[in-house]
Coordinates of N, CA and C in Angstrom, one line a residue:
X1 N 0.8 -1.2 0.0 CA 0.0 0.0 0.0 C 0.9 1.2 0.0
X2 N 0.6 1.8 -0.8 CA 1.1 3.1 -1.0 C 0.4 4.7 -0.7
X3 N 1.4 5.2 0.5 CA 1.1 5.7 1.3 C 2.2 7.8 1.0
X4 N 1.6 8.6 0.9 CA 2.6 9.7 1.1 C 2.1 10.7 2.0
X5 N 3.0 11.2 2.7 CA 3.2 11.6 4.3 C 2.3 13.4 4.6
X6 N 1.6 13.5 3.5 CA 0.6 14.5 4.0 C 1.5 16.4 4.2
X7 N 2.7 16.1 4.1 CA 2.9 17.1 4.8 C 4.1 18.0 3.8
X8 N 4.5 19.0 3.7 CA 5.6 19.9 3.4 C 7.0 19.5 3.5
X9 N 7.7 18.5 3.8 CA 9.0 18.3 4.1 C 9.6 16.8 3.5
X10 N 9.9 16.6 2.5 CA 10.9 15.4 2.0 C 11.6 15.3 2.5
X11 N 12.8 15.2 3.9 CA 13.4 15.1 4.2 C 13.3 14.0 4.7
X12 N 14.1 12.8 4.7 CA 13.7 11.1 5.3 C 13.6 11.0 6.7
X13 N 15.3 12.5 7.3 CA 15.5 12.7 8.7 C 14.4 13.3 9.4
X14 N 13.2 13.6 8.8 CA 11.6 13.8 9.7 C 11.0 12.8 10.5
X15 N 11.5 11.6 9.4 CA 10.2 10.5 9.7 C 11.4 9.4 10.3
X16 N 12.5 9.9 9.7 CA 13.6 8.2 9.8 C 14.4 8.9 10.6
X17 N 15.0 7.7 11.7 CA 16.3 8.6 12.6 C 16.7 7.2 13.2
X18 N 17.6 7.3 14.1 CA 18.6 8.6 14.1 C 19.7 8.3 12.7
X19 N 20.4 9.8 13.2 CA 20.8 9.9 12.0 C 22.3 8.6 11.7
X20 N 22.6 8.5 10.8 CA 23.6 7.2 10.0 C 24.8 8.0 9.5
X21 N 24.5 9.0 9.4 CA 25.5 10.0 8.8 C 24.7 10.4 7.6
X22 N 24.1 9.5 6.8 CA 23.6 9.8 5.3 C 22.1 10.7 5.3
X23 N 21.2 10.6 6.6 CA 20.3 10.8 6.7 C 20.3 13.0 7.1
X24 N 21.5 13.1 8.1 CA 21.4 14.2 8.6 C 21.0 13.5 10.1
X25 N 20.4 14.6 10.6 CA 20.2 14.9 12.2 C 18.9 15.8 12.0
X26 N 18.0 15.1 12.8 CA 16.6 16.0 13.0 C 16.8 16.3 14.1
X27 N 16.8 17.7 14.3 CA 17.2 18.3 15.8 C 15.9 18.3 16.6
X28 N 15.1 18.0 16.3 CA 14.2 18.1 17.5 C 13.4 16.3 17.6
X29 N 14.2 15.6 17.1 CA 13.9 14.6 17.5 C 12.5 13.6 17.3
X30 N 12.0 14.2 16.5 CA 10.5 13.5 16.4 C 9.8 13.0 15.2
X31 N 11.2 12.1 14.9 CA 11.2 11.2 13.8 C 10.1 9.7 13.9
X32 N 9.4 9.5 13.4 CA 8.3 8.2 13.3 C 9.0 6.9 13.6
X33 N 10.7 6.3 13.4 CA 11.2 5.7 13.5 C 11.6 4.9 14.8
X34 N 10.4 5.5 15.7 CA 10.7 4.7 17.4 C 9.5 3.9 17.7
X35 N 9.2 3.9 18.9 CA 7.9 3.3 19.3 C 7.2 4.0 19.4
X36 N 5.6 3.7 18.7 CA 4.1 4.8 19.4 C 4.9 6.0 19.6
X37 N 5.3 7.2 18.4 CA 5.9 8.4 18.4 C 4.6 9.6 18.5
X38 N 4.7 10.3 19.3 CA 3.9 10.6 19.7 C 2.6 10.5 20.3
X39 N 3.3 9.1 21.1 CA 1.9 8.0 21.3 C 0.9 7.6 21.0
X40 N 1.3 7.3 19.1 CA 0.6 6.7 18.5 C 1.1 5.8 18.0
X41 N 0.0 4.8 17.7 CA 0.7 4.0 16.9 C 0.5 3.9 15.5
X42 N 1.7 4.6 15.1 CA 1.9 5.1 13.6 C 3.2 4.3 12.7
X43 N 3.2 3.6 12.0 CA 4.7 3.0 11.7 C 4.5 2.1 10.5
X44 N 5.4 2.2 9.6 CA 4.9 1.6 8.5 C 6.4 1.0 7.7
X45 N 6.4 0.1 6.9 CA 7.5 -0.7 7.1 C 9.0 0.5 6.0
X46 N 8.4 1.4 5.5 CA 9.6 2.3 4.9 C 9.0 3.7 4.5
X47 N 10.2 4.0 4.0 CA 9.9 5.7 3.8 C 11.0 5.8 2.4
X48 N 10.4 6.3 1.7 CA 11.4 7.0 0.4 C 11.0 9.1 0.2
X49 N 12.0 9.2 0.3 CA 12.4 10.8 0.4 C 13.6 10.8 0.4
X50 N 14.2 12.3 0.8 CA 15.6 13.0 0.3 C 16.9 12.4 1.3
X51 N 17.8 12.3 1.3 CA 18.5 12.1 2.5 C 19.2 13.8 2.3
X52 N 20.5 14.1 3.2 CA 20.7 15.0 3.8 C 21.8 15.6 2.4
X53 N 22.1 14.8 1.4 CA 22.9 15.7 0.2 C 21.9 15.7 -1.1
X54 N 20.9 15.5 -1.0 CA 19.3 16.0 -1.5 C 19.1 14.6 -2.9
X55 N 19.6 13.0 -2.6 CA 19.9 12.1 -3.4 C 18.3 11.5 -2.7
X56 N 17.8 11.1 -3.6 CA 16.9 9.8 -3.5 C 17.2 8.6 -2.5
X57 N 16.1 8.6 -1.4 CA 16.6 6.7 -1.3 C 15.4 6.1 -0.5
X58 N 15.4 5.0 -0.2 CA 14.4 4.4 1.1 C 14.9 3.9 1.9
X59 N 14.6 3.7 3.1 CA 14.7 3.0 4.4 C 13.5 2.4 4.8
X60 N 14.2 1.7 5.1 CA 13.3 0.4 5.9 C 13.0 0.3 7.2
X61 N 11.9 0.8 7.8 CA 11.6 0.7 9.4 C 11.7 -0.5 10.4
X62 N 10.3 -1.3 9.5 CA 9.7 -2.8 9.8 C 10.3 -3.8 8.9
X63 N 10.2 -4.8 9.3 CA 10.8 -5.9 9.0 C 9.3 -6.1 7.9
X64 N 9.8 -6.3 6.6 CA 8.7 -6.7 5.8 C 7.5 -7.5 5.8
X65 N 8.2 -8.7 7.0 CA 6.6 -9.4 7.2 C 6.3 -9.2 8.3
X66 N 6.4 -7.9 9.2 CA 5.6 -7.7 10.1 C 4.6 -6.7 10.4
X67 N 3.5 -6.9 11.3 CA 2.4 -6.1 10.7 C 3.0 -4.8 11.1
X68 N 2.3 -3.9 10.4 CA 2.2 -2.7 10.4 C 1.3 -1.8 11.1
X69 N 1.2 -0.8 10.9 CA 0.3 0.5 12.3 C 0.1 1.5 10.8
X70 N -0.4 1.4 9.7 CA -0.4 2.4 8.4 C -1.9 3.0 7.6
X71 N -2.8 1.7 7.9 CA -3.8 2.8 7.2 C -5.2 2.6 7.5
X72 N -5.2 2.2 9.2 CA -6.3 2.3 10.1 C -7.2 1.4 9.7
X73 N -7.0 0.4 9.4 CA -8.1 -0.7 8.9 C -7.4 -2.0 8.8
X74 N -8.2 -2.6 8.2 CA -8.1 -4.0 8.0 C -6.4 -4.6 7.5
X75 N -6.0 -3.4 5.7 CA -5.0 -3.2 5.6 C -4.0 -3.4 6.5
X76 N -3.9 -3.3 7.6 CA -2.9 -3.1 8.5 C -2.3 -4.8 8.8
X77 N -3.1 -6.0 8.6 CA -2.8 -6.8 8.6 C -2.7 -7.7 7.2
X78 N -2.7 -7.0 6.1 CA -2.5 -7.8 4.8 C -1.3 -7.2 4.2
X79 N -1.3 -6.0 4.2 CA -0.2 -5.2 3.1 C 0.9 -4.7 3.9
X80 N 2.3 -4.3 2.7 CA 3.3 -4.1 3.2 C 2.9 -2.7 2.9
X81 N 3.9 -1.9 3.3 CA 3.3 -0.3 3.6 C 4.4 0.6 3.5
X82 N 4.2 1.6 2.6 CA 5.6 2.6 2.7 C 5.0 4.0 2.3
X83 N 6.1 5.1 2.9 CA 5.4 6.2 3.0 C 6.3 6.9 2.0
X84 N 6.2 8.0 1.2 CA 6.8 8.7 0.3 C 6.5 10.0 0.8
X85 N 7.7 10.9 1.0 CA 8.0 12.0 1.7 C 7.3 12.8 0.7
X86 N 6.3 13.8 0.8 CA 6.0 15.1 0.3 C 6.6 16.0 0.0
X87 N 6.7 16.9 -0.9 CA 7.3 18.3 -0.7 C 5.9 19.1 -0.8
X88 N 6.3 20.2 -1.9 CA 5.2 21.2 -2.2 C 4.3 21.2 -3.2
X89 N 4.4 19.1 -4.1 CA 3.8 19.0 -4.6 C 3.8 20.0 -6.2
X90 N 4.9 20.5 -6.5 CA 5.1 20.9 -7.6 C 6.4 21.4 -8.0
X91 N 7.1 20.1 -7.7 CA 8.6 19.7 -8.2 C 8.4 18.7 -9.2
X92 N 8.6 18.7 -10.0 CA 8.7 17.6 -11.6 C 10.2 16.5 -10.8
X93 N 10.7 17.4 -10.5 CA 12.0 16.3 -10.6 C 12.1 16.0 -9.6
X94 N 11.6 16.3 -8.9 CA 11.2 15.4 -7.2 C 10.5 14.4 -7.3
X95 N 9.4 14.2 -8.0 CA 8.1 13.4 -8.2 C 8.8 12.5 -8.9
X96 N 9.6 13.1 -10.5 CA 9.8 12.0 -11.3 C 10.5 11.2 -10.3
X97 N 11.2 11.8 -9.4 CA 12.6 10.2 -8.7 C 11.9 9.5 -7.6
X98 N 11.0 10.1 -7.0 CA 10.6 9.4 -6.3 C 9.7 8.4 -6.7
X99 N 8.7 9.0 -8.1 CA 7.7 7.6 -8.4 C 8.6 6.6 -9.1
X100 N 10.2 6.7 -9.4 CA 10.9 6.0 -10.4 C 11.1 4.8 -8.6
X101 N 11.4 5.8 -7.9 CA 11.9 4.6 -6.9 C 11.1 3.8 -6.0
X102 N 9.5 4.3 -6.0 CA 8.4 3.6 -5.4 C 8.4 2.4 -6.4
X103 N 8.1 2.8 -7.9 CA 8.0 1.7 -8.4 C 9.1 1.0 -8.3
X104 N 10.5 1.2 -7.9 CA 11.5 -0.3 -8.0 C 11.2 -1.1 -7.1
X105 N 10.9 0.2 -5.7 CA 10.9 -0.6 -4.0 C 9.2 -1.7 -4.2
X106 N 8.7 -1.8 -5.5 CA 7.6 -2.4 -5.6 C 7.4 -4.0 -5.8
X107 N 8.3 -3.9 -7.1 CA 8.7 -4.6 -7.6 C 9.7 -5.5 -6.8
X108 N 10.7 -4.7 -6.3 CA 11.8 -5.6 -5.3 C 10.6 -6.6 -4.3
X109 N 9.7 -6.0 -3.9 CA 8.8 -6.3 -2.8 C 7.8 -7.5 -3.5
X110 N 7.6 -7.1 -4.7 CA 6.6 -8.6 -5.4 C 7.1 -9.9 -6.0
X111 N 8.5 -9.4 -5.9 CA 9.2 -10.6 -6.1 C 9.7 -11.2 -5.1
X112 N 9.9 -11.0 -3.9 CA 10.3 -11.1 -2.6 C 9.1 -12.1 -2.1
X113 N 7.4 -11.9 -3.0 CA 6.4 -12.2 -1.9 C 5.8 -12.9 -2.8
X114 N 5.9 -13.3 -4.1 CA 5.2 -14.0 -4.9 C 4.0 -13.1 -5.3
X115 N 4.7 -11.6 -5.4 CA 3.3 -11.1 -6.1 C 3.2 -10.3 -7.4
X116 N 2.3 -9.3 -7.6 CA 2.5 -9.0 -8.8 C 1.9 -7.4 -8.8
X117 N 2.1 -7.0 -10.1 CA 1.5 -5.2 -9.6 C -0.2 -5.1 -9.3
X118 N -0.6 -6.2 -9.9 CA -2.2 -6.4 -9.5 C -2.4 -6.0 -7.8
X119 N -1.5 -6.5 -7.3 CA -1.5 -6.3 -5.7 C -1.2 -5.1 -5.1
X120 N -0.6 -4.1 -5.8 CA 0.0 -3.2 -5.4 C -1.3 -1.9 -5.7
X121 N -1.6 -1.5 -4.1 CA -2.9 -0.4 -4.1 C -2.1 1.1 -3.6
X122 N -2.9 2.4 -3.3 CA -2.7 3.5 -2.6 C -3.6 3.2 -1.3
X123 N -3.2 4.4 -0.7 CA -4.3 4.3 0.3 C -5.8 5.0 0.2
X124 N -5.7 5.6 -1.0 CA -7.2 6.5 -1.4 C -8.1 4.7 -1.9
X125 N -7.0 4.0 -2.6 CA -8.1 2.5 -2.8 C -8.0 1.9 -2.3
X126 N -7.2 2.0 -0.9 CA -7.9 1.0 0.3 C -9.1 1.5 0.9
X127 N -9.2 2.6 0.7 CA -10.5 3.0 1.2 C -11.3 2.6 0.6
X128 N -11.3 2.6 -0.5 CA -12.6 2.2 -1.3 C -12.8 0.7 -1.5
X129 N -11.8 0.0 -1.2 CA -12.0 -1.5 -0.9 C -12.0 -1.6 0.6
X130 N -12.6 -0.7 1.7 CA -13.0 -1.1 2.6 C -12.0 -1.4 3.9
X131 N -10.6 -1.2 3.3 CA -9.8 -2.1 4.3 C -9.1 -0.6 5.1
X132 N -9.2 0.5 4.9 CA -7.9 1.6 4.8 C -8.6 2.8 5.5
X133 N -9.1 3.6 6.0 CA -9.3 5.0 6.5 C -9.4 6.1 5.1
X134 N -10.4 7.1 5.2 CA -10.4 7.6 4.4 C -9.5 8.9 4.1
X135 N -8.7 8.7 3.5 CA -7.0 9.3 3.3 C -7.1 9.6 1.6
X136 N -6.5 10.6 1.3 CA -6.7 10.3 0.0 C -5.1 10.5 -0.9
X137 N -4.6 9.9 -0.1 CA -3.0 9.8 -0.9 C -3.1 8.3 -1.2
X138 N -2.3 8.3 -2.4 CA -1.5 9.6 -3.1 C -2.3 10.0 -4.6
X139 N -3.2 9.7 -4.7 CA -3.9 10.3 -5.8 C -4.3 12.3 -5.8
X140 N -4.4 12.8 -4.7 CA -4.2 14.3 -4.8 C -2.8 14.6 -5.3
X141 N -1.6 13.8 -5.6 CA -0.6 14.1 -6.0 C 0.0 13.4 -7.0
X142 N -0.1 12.2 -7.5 CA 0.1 11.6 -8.8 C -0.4 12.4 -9.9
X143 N -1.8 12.5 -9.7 CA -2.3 13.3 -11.2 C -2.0 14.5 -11.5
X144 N -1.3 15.1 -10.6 CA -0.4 16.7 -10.8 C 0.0 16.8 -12.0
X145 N 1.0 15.5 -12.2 CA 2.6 15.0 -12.9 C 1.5 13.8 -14.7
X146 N 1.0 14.1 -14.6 CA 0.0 13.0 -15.6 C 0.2 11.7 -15.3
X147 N 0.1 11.3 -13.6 CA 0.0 9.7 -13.4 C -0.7 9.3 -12.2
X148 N -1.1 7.9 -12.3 CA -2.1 7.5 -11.6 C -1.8 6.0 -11.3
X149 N -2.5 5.5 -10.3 CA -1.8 4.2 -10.0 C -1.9 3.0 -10.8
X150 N -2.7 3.5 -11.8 CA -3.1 2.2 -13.1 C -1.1 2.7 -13.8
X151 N -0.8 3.6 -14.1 CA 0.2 4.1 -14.9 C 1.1 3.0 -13.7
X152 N 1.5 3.7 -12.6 CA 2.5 3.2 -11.4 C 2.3 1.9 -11.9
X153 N 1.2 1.0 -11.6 CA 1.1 -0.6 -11.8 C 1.9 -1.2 -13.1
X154 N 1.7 -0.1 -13.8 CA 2.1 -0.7 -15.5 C 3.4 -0.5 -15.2
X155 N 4.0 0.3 -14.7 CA 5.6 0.7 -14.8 C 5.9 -0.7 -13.6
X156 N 5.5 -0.9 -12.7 CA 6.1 -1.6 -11.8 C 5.5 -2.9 -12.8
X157 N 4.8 -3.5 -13.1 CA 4.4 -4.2 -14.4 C 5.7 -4.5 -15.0
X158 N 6.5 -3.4 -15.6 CA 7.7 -3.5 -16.5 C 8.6 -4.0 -16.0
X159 N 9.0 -3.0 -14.7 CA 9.8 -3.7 -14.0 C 9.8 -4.8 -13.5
X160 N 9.1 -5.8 -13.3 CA 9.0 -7.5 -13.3 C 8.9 -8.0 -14.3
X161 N 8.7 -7.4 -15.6 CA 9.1 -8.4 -16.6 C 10.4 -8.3 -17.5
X162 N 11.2 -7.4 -17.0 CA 12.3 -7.3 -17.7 C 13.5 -8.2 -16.4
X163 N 13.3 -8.2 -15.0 CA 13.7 -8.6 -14.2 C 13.1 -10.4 -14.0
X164 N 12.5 -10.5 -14.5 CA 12.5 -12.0 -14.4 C 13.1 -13.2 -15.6
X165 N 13.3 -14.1 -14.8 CA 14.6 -14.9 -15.6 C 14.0 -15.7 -16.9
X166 N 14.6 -15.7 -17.7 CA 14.4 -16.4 -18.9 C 14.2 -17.6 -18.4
X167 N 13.0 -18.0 -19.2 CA 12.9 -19.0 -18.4 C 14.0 -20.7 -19.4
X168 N 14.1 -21.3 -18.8 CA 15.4 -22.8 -19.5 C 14.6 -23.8 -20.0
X169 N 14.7 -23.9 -21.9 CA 13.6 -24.6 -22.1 C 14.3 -26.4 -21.7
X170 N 13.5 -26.9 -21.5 CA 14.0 -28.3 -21.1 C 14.2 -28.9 -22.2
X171 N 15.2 -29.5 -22.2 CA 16.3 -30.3 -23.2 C 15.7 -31.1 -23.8
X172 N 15.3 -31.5 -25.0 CA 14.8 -32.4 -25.8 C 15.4 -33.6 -25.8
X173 N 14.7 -34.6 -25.6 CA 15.9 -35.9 -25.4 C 16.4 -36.9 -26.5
X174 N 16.6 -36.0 -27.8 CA 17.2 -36.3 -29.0 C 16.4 -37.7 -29.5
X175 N 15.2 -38.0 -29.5 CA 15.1 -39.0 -29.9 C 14.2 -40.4 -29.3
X176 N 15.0 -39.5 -27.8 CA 14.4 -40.7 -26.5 C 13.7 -40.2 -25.7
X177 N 13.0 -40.8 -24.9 CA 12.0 -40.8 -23.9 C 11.7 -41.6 -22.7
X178 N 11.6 -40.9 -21.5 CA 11.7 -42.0 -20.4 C 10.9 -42.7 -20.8
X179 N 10.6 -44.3 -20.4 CA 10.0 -45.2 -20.4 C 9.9 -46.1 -22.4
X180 N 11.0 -45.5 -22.7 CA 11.0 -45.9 -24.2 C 12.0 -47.5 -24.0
X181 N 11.6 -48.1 -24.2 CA 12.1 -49.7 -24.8 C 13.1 -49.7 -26.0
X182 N 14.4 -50.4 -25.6 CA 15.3 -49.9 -26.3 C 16.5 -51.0 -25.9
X183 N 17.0 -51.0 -27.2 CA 18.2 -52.4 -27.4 C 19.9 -51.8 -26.9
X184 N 20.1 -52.3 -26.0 CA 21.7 -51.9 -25.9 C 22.8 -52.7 -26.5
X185 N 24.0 -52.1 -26.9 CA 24.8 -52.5 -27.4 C 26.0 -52.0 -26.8
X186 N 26.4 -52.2 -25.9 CA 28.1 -51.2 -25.7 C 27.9 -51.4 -23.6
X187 N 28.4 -50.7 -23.4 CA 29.2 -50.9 -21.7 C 28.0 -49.6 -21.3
X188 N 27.8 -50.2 -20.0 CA 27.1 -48.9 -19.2 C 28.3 -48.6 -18.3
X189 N 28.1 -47.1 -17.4 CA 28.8 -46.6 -17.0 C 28.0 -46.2 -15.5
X190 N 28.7 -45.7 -14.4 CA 28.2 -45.7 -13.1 C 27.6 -44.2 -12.7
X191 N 28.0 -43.6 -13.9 CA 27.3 -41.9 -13.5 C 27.6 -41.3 -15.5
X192 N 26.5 -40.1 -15.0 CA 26.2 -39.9 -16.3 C 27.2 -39.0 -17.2
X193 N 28.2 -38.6 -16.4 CA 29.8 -38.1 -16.7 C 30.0 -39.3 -17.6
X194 N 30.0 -40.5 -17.4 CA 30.7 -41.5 -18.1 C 32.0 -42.1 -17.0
X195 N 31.6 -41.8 -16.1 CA 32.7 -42.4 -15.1 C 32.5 -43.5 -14.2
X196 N 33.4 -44.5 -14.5 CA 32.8 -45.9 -13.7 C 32.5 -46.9 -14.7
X197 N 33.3 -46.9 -15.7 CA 32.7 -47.9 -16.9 C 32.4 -49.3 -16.6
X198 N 31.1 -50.2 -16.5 CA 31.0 -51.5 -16.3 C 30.7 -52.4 -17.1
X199 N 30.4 -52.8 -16.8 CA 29.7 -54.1 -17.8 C 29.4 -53.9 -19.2
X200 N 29.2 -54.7 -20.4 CA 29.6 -54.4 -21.8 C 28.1 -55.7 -21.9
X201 N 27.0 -55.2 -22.7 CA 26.3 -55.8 -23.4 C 26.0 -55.8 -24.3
X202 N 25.4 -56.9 -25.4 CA 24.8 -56.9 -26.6 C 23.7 -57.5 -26.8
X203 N 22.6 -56.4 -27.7 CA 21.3 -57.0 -28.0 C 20.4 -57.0 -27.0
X204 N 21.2 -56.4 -25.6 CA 20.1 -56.3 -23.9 C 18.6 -55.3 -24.2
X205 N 17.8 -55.9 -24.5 CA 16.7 -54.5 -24.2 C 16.5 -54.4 -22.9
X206 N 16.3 -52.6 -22.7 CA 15.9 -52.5 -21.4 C 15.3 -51.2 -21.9
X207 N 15.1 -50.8 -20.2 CA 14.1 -49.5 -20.3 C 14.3 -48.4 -20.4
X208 N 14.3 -47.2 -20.9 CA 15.2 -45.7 -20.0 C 14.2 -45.5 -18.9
X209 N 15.0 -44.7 -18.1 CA 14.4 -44.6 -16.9 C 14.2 -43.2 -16.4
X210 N 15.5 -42.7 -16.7 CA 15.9 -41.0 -16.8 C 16.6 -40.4 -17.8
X211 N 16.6 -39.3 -17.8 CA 17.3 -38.7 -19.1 C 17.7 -37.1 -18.2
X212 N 19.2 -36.8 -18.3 CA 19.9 -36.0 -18.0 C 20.2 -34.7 -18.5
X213 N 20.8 -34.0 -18.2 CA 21.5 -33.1 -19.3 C 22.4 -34.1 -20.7
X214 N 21.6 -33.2 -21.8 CA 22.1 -34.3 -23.2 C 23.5 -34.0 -23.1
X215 N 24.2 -33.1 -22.6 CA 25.4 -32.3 -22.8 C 26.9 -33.4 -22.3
X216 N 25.8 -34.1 -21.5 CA 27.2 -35.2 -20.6 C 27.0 -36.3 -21.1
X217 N 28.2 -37.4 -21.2 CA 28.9 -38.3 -22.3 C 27.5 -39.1 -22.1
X218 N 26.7 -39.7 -20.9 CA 26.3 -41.1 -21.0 C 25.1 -40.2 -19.9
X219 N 23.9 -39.8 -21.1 CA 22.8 -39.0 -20.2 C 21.5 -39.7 -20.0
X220 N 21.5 -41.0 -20.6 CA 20.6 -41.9 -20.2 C 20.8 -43.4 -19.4
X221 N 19.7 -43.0 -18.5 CA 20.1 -44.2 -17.2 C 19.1 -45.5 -17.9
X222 N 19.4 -46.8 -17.5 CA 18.8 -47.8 -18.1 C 18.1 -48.4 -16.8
X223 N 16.3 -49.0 -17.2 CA 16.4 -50.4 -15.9 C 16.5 -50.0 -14.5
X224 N 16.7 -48.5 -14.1 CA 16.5 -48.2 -13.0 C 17.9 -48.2 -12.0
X225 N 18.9 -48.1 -12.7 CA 20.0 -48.6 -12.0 C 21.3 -49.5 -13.3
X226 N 20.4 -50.0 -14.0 CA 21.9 -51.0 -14.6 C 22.8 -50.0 -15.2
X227 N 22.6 -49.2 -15.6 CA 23.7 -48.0 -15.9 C 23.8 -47.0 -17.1
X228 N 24.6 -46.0 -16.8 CA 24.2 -45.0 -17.7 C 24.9 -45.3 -19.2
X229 N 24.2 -44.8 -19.8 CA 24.9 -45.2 -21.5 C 24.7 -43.7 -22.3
X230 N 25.6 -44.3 -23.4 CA 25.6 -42.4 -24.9 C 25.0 -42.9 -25.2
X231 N 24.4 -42.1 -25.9 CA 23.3 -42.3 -27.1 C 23.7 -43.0 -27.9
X232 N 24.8 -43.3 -28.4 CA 25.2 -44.1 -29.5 C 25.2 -45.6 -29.1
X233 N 24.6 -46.2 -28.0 CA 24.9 -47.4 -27.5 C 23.2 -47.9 -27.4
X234 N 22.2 -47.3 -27.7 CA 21.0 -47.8 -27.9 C 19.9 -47.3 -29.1
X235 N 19.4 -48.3 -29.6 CA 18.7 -48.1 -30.4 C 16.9 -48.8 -29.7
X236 N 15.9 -47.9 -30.2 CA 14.4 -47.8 -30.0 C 14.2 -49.3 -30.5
X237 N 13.5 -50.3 -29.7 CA 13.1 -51.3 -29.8 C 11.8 -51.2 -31.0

């Protein structure tokens, strides 16, 4: 759930403390990052805003899978939750970096959890799905900039499908097939390297049983055990 902090100040050292060196130093100390701050319970698992040489970043509060204190409802026990520092709401190049880095921290997070951008709401639509307090960020401020959380979904969308792995098509087994019936001629071996050479038969039919990476000398196993052989040592019954 995507959450932004209502207020005038991007600075991370508002909400995040103490300071690390990178953050700065909030001198009056009444940063969100403790317990029940201001004796409430307000806390949400990150925050993206400025650090103290005016660079983009996020920090992490809460431990990702634990619940949260973020958007007064139901929410609070389904979704992970992060807050995005405000400014004045009409910085272009504030907004562009920050929606560039919501959507990464989204993405990192859907792949982390088996999910996808379908999952990924604001808090103005948790309200309207019932689970969330009626808040209406961050939609008073995406559509400033010409974007909205169908746009954010689509980009965070991109970003899982350029980041996900090719998938490895499974190896064709030249010919054979587990459970294919098949005449041996030549020595089996004890591993599918070809290492361990044993016994030498002719005319044996037997069964395949497994089939390996084709890439290694002897990738089919015979009979469950009697031993691995090349391809050149059986022929289809």
């Amino acid at each position: 759930m995507v959450h932004s902090t209502g207020a005038n100040n991007p600075n991370l050292k508002r909400y995040v403390g103490p300071d690390d060196g990178l953050l700065g130093k909030n001198q009056y100390n009444n940063h969100w990052n403790q317990n029940t701050p201001d004796g409430r319970q307000v806390c949400v698992h990150g925050f993206i805003g400025k650090l103290a040489d005016g660079t983009i970043a996020t920090y992490q509060t809460l431990p990702w899978n634990m619940r949260g204190w973020h958007c007064g409802g139901s929410g609070n026990d389904t979704h992970i939750s992060f807050e995005i520092c405000e400014d004045s709401l009409t910085d272009a190049v504030y907004f562009n970096a920050i929606y560039k880095e919501a959507a990464e921290l989204c993405a990192y997070l859907c792949k982390q959890y088996g999910l996808t951008e379908k999952n990924v709401i604001c808090h103005s639509e948790g309200y309207k799905l019932g689970i969330a307090s009626n808040h209406g960020d961050v939609m008073h401020w995406f559509p400033r900039f010409g974007k909205s959380m169908d746009t954010f979904r689509a980009e965070v969308g991109k970003l899982l499908a350029v980041s996900a792995p090719t998938p490895v098509p499974t190896p064709t087994p030249s010919g054979f097939s587990v459970g294919d019936r098949v005449v041996l001629n030549g020595a089996v071996y004890a591993d599918s390297y070809g290492g361990g050479k044993g016994r030498s038969f002719q005319n044996r039919t037997c069964t395949v049983t497994r089939i390996v990476d084709l890439k290694r000398k002897c990738p089919y196993l015979l009979d469950n055990g009697l031993g691995w052989v090349p391809k050149d040592s059986i022929q289809k019954v």
